[in-house]
Short mmCIF file of C-alpha atoms and ligand atoms in Angstrom, two decimals:
data_model
loop_
_atom_site.label_atom_id
_atom_site.label_comp_id
_atom_site.label_asym_id
_atom_site.label_seq_id
_atom_site.Cartn_x
_atom_site.Cartn_y
_atom_site.Cartn_z
CA MET A 192 -31.15 -13.26 15.71
CA ASN A 193 -27.33 -12.93 15.85
CA HIS A 194 -24.94 -9.94 15.55
CA PHE A 195 -21.79 -10.83 13.24
CA LEU A 196 -19.25 -8.33 15.47
CA ASP A 197 -15.82 -9.65 15.60
CA ILE A 198 -14.37 -13.13 14.82
CA HIS A 199 -13.51 -13.94 17.98
CA LYS A 200 -16.91 -13.09 19.48
CA THR A 201 -18.61 -15.44 16.62
CA ASP A 202 -18.56 -20.01 17.81
CA PRO A 203 -16.33 -21.48 15.61
CA ASP A 204 -18.98 -23.88 14.27
CA ALA A 205 -21.30 -20.81 12.84
CA LEU A 206 -17.97 -19.77 11.62
CA ARG A 207 -17.50 -22.71 9.98
CA LEU A 208 -21.16 -22.60 8.89
CA ILE A 209 -21.11 -19.26 7.29
CA ILE A 210 -17.59 -20.23 5.06
CA ASP A 211 -19.56 -23.79 3.25
CA GLN A 212 -22.48 -21.67 3.34
CA GLY A 213 -21.14 -18.63 1.23
CA VAL A 214 -19.10 -21.61 -0.86
CA ALA A 215 -22.53 -23.63 -1.39
CA MET A 216 -23.63 -20.18 -2.49
CA LYS A 217 -20.96 -19.16 -4.96
CA GLN A 218 -21.40 -22.40 -6.96
CA ALA A 219 -24.66 -21.89 -6.97
CA ARG A 220 -25.09 -18.55 -9.23
CA ALA A 221 -21.36 -20.20 -10.89
CA ASP A 222 -21.94 -17.54 -14.11
CA ARG A 223 -25.03 -15.92 -13.69
CA PRO A 224 -24.94 -12.51 -14.45
CA LYS A 225 -23.90 -10.47 -11.42
CA GLY A 226 -27.51 -8.61 -11.37
CA THR A 227 -29.74 -11.57 -11.74
CA PRO A 228 -31.93 -13.00 -8.39
CA ASP A 229 -30.18 -15.89 -6.16
CA ASP A 230 -33.16 -18.56 -6.82
CA GLU A 231 -33.49 -19.35 -3.49
CA GLN A 232 -34.85 -15.11 -1.66
CA PRO A 233 -34.17 -15.61 1.83
CA LEU A 234 -33.72 -11.74 2.35
CA ALA A 235 -37.30 -11.17 0.15
CA GLY A 236 -38.95 -8.02 1.96
CA ARG A 237 -36.30 -7.32 4.15
CA MET A 238 -34.66 -3.60 4.33
CA VAL A 239 -30.98 -3.61 5.11
CA ALA A 240 -29.23 -0.28 6.39
CA LEU A 241 -25.71 0.18 5.09
CA ILE A 242 -23.63 3.11 7.43
CA PHE A 243 -20.64 4.29 6.16
CA GLU A 244 -18.28 6.69 8.12
CA LYS A 245 -15.76 6.09 6.12
CA PRO A 246 -14.97 5.66 2.93
CA SER A 247 -15.59 2.60 1.21
CA THR A 248 -15.72 0.32 -2.24
CA ARG A 249 -15.97 -3.41 -1.52
CA THR A 250 -17.62 -3.67 1.34
CA ARG A 251 -20.42 -1.01 0.08
CA VAL A 252 -21.05 -2.71 -3.22
CA SER A 253 -20.81 -6.19 -2.42
CA PHE A 254 -23.52 -6.65 1.14
CA ASP A 255 -25.59 -4.20 -1.41
CA VAL A 256 -24.96 -6.69 -4.21
CA GLY A 257 -25.12 -9.22 -2.08
CA VAL A 258 -29.25 -8.10 0.26
CA ARG A 259 -30.59 -7.69 -3.61
CA GLN A 260 -29.27 -11.25 -4.99
CA MET A 261 -31.10 -12.84 -1.94
CA GLY A 262 -34.05 -10.62 -2.65
CA GLY A 263 -33.54 -7.43 0.21
CA GLU A 264 -32.99 -3.95 -0.71
CA THR A 265 -31.07 -2.22 1.36
CA MET A 266 -30.03 2.32 2.27
CA VAL A 267 -26.46 2.99 1.58
CA LEU A 268 -26.03 6.03 4.43
CA SER A 269 -23.38 7.78 5.43
CA GLY A 270 -22.53 8.88 8.95
CA SER A 271 -22.09 12.47 8.67
CA ASP A 272 -25.80 13.25 6.63
CA MET A 273 -27.21 11.08 9.80
CA GLN A 274 -28.64 12.96 12.79
CA LEU A 275 -25.26 10.79 14.12
CA GLY A 276 -23.15 12.62 13.05
CA HIS A 277 -24.68 15.55 14.34
CA GLY A 278 -25.26 14.83 18.58
CA GLU A 279 -28.44 11.94 18.13
CA THR A 280 -26.83 9.40 20.52
CA ILE A 281 -25.93 5.73 19.12
CA ALA A 282 -28.22 4.55 22.03
CA ASP A 283 -30.91 6.09 19.90
CA THR A 284 -29.88 5.79 16.49
CA ALA A 285 -29.91 1.98 17.18
CA ARG A 286 -33.88 1.78 18.27
CA VAL A 287 -34.98 4.13 16.25
CA LEU A 288 -32.97 2.08 12.67
CA SER A 289 -34.98 -0.65 14.50
CA ARG A 290 -38.07 -0.44 13.83
CA TYR A 291 -37.70 1.07 10.07
CA VAL A 292 -35.39 -1.95 8.84
CA ASP A 293 -34.48 -5.69 9.70
CA MET A 294 -30.52 -5.32 9.57
CA ILE A 295 -27.88 -2.81 10.40
CA MET A 296 -24.07 -3.40 9.34
CA ILE A 297 -22.09 0.00 9.87
CA ARG A 298 -18.30 1.06 9.01
CA THR A 299 -17.27 3.35 11.93
CA PHE A 300 -14.19 4.45 13.54
CA ASP A 301 -14.40 3.64 17.28
CA GLU A 302 -15.84 0.12 17.93
CA SER A 303 -18.12 1.26 21.13
CA VAL A 304 -20.20 2.65 18.20
CA LEU A 305 -20.72 -0.29 16.49
CA THR A 306 -20.94 -2.45 20.38
CA GLU A 307 -23.25 0.27 21.53
CA MET A 308 -25.29 0.03 18.26
CA ALA A 309 -25.78 -3.86 18.99
CA GLU A 310 -26.59 -3.19 22.35
CA TYR A 311 -29.64 -0.99 21.87
CA ALA A 312 -30.72 -2.91 18.59
CA ASP A 313 -33.23 -4.88 18.14
CA VAL A 314 -32.37 -6.20 14.63
CA PRO A 315 -28.85 -7.82 13.49
CA VAL A 316 -25.79 -5.70 13.86
CA ILE A 317 -22.92 -6.26 11.50
CA ASN A 318 -18.94 -5.32 11.96
CA GLY A 319 -18.18 -3.78 8.85
CA LEU A 320 -14.55 -2.03 10.11
CA THR A 321 -13.82 -0.22 12.94
CA ASP A 322 -10.79 1.17 14.03
CA ARG A 323 -9.52 -1.81 15.62
CA THR A 324 -10.95 -4.76 13.31
CA HIS A 325 -12.65 -5.60 9.89
CA PRO A 326 -13.66 -9.60 10.50
CA CYS A 327 -16.13 -9.49 7.22
CA GLN A 328 -12.98 -9.40 5.07
CA ILE A 329 -10.99 -11.89 6.97
CA MET A 330 -13.95 -14.50 6.37
CA ALA A 331 -13.98 -13.79 2.59
CA ASP A 332 -9.80 -14.24 2.54
CA VAL A 333 -10.42 -18.03 4.68
CA MET A 334 -12.60 -18.72 1.75
CA THR A 335 -10.35 -18.05 -0.64
CA PHE A 336 -7.54 -19.52 0.99
CA GLU A 337 -9.37 -22.71 1.61
CA GLU A 338 -10.93 -22.47 -2.17
CA HIS A 339 -7.33 -22.62 -3.40
CA ARG A 340 -5.72 -24.70 -0.59
CA GLY A 341 -8.25 -26.59 1.15
CA PRO A 342 -8.38 -26.53 5.08
CA ILE A 343 -6.34 -23.55 6.57
CA LYS A 344 -6.66 -25.26 9.27
CA GLY A 345 -3.02 -25.89 10.58
CA LYS A 346 -0.94 -23.83 8.13
CA LYS A 347 0.85 -20.68 8.44
CA VAL A 348 -0.05 -17.19 7.21
CA VAL A 349 2.32 -14.61 7.22
CA TRP A 350 1.16 -10.90 8.06
CA THR A 351 3.72 -8.15 6.71
CA GLY A 352 3.58 -4.63 7.85
CA ASP A 353 1.81 -2.55 10.47
CA GLY A 354 -0.48 -4.49 13.09
CA ASN A 355 -3.80 -3.03 12.00
CA ASN A 356 -7.74 -3.72 11.97
CA VAL A 357 -7.20 -6.12 9.52
CA CYS A 358 -3.92 -8.06 11.15
CA ALA A 359 -6.98 -8.61 14.22
CA SER A 360 -9.30 -10.41 12.81
CA PHE A 361 -6.67 -12.33 10.82
CA LEU A 362 -5.26 -13.24 14.32
CA HIS A 363 -8.74 -13.86 15.47
CA ALA A 364 -9.55 -15.99 13.22
CA ALA A 365 -6.07 -17.89 13.58
CA GLY A 366 -7.61 -19.04 17.02
CA GLN A 367 -10.47 -19.57 15.65
CA PHE A 368 -9.86 -21.67 12.48
CA GLY A 369 -6.40 -23.18 14.14
CA PHE A 370 -3.79 -21.49 11.64
CA ASP A 371 -0.50 -20.68 12.65
CA MET A 372 0.50 -17.28 12.28
CA THR A 373 3.91 -14.73 11.65
CA PHE A 374 3.05 -10.84 12.08
CA ALA A 375 6.50 -9.58 10.77
CA GLY A 376 7.00 -5.56 10.99
CA PRO A 377 8.54 -3.15 13.68
CA PRO A 378 7.53 -3.21 17.14
CA GLN A 379 5.70 0.33 16.74
CA LEU A 380 3.52 -0.85 14.97
CA ASP A 381 2.61 -5.08 16.92
CA PRO A 382 -0.56 -5.76 16.52
CA GLU A 383 -2.28 -5.31 20.38
CA ALA A 384 -1.23 -8.16 22.61
CA GLU A 385 -4.85 -9.16 23.43
CA PHE A 386 -4.82 -10.08 19.29
CA VAL A 387 -2.13 -11.92 19.78
CA GLY A 388 -3.03 -13.41 23.77
CA PHE A 389 -6.44 -14.97 21.71
CA ALA A 390 -5.08 -16.98 19.38
CA ARG A 391 -2.36 -18.52 21.32
CA ASP A 392 -4.84 -19.21 24.02
CA ARG A 393 -6.65 -20.96 21.51
CA GLY A 394 -3.27 -23.36 20.52
CA SER A 395 -2.25 -21.05 17.10
CA LYS A 396 1.35 -20.37 17.56
CA ILE A 397 1.93 -16.92 16.93
CA VAL A 398 5.56 -15.59 16.30
CA ILE A 399 6.70 -11.34 15.94
CA GLU A 400 9.41 -11.63 14.08
CA ARG A 401 11.22 -8.35 12.92
CA ASP A 402 13.10 -9.93 10.00
CA ALA A 403 10.05 -10.51 7.13
CA ALA A 404 12.82 -12.49 5.05
CA LYS A 405 12.86 -14.99 7.69
CA ALA A 406 8.95 -14.66 8.80
CA VAL A 407 8.00 -15.93 4.87
CA ASP A 408 9.75 -18.98 5.46
CA GLY A 409 7.28 -21.91 5.31
CA ALA A 410 4.63 -19.54 4.66
CA ASP A 411 1.71 -21.06 2.99
CA LEU A 412 0.31 -17.70 2.63
CA ILE A 413 1.41 -13.69 2.75
CA VAL A 414 -1.00 -11.22 3.64
CA ALA A 415 0.12 -7.34 3.03
CA ASP A 416 -2.43 -4.25 3.64
CA THR A 417 -1.96 -0.10 3.34
CA TRP A 418 0.97 1.13 5.47
CA VAL A 419 -1.74 3.98 6.21
CA SER A 420 -5.23 2.86 7.35
CA MET A 421 -8.10 4.83 7.34
CA HIS A 422 -7.94 5.96 11.10
CA ASP A 423 -4.30 7.09 11.33
CA ALA A 424 -3.53 10.21 11.26
CA GLN A 425 -2.25 11.77 7.79
CA SER A 426 0.95 13.25 9.68
CA ALA A 427 1.81 10.13 10.19
CA ARG A 428 2.61 8.73 7.06
CA GLU A 429 6.10 9.35 6.50
CA ARG A 430 7.36 8.25 9.69
CA ARG A 431 4.95 5.05 9.07
CA HIS A 432 6.24 4.55 5.95
CA ASN A 433 9.94 4.99 7.12
CA LEU A 434 9.01 2.25 9.73
CA LEU A 435 7.65 -0.53 7.30
CA ARG A 436 9.83 0.31 3.87
CA PRO A 437 11.42 -3.29 4.65
CA TYR A 438 7.98 -5.44 4.91
CA GLN A 439 6.78 -4.36 1.74
CA VAL A 440 6.03 -7.39 -0.23
CA ASN A 441 8.14 -8.43 -3.68
CA ASP A 442 8.58 -11.56 -6.05
CA ALA A 443 11.75 -11.56 -3.81
CA LEU A 444 10.63 -11.70 -0.73
CA VAL A 445 7.74 -14.17 -2.13
CA ALA A 446 10.32 -16.39 -3.54
CA LYS A 447 11.33 -16.91 0.01
CA ALA A 448 8.32 -18.58 0.68
CA LYS A 449 6.46 -22.09 -0.06
CA PRO A 450 6.86 -22.29 -3.91
CA ASP A 451 3.18 -22.67 -4.29
CA ALA A 452 1.89 -19.61 -1.75
CA LEU A 453 -0.41 -17.12 -2.39
CA PHE A 454 -0.70 -13.69 -1.97
CA MET A 455 -3.87 -11.38 -0.44
CA HIS A 456 -4.35 -8.26 0.54
CA CYS A 457 -8.07 -7.00 1.11
CA LEU A 458 -7.60 -4.19 -1.37
CA PRO A 459 -7.73 -0.71 -1.94
CA ALA A 460 -3.89 -1.15 -2.29
CA HIS A 461 -1.05 0.73 -2.72
CA ARG A 462 1.47 -0.10 -5.55
CA GLU A 463 4.37 -0.35 -5.15
CA GLU A 464 4.31 0.59 -1.22
CA GLU A 465 3.33 -1.92 0.80
CA VAL A 466 3.48 -4.26 -2.13
CA THR A 467 5.36 -4.74 -5.34
CA SER A 468 2.88 -4.49 -8.96
CA SER A 469 4.34 -7.65 -10.01
CA VAL A 470 3.22 -9.50 -6.57
CA MET A 471 -0.10 -8.40 -6.75
CA ASP A 472 -0.29 -9.27 -11.09
CA GLY A 473 1.70 -12.34 -10.23
CA PRO A 474 0.95 -16.08 -10.49
CA HIS A 475 0.68 -16.26 -6.72
CA SER A 476 -1.56 -13.12 -6.39
CA VAL A 477 -5.65 -13.87 -5.31
CA ILE A 478 -6.39 -10.72 -4.71
CA PHE A 479 -9.30 -10.75 -7.28
CA ASP A 480 -11.27 -13.40 -5.81
CA GLU A 481 -10.41 -12.12 -2.34
CA ALA A 482 -12.27 -9.13 -3.41
CA GLU A 483 -15.18 -11.36 -4.60
CA ASN A 484 -15.34 -13.53 -1.82
CA ARG A 485 -16.74 -10.93 0.06
CA LEU A 486 -19.99 -10.71 -1.91
CA HIS A 487 -20.55 -14.34 -1.20
CA ALA A 488 -18.87 -14.89 1.80
CA GLN A 489 -21.40 -11.79 3.68
CA LYS A 490 -24.38 -13.08 2.06
CA ALA A 491 -23.83 -16.42 4.05
CA ILE A 492 -23.18 -14.15 7.14
CA MET A 493 -26.58 -11.91 6.71
CA ARG A 494 -28.22 -15.42 6.69
CA TRP A 495 -26.74 -16.29 9.28
CA CYS A 496 -27.74 -12.54 11.21
CA LEU A 497 -31.34 -13.57 10.50
CA GLY A 498 -31.56 -17.28 10.10
CA VAL A 499 -32.94 -17.40 6.95
N1 CP B 934 -11.72 -4.61 1.75
C1 CP B 934 -11.89 -3.66 1.58
O1 CP B 934 -12.99 -3.79 2.96
O2 CP B 934 -12.31 -2.51 0.65
P1 CP B 934 -13.25 -1.09 1.39
O3 CP B 934 -12.60 -0.11 1.62
O4 CP B 934 -13.52 -0.78 -0.41
O5 CP B 934 -14.67 -1.45 1.17
N1 NVA B 935 -6.55 -1.05 6.92
C1 NVA B 935 -7.80 -0.88 6.23
C2 NVA B 935 -8.33 -1.25 5.77
C3 NVA B 935 -9.22 -0.87 4.45
C4 NVA B 935 -9.59 -1.84 3.75
C5 NVA B 935 -8.09 0.65 6.75
O1 NVA B 935 -8.16 0.54 8.25
O2 NVA B 935 -8.20 1.64 6.34
#
């Protein structure tokens, strides 16, 4: 049994295996209707709890569909409706859920909720996003990049905007998959030193750049995310927008990257804020392949967690 808590906590060989299996499982389904089961049913007879303490479209639907395609069943739980949201400890919740279900996916606020759940659960726990990281997203992003451009090793990824949870998992992936990354954003919103340090310690070139135009020079991939994350105070919205406006991904910025650079965004996007519609819907964008690959990458993650 394996937990999938973070990219830096998962062995690079396991990460590679997951990506390759995600690709293989995607190919095996090819043009099948989404509601049809896979030929292989590794989750037959298994129940997966999907817990959400924050809103979600992609994570919720892709996990639910993924489990069903592999023959399992799901229950989607909202944190506030559970006793978890009314004072029951995470440890007790983990022990109880382990008696009912075979795997737990949780989207929560504080990372300690995830790690405590994993510590006390007897079943695999998967990180469906915390305030600090979003590893399932970046597994799908690596898969998407490689699907379009081949191995990501040695490539240059440019993160634009807020050094947030998604950026953190990208930095972990830089270290584990061996690519370089430039962060283009204001100093007030730099990624945590721990995340940058992890990637640098593993030999990735990580550059912190204040000028977005300089940052994208030679970029193989440009990534954007919302300027105000779910865990950010709405009162900080205006300040964040003012700080981040120079980092908008628009046609002029993309034109300064490599001619075949890709554009990614984990979604949901705020069109004309962090990215223009012309880029989202333009020739460099792979955002909907990226969203689709959440399904395939997570199916491989779940199989790895259960060893099936
Ligand atoms: N990208 C992502 O995790 O989307 P949701 O918030 O819709 O799950
Ligand atoms: N950074 C965003 C990602 C959403 C999928 C958030 O945490 O709200």
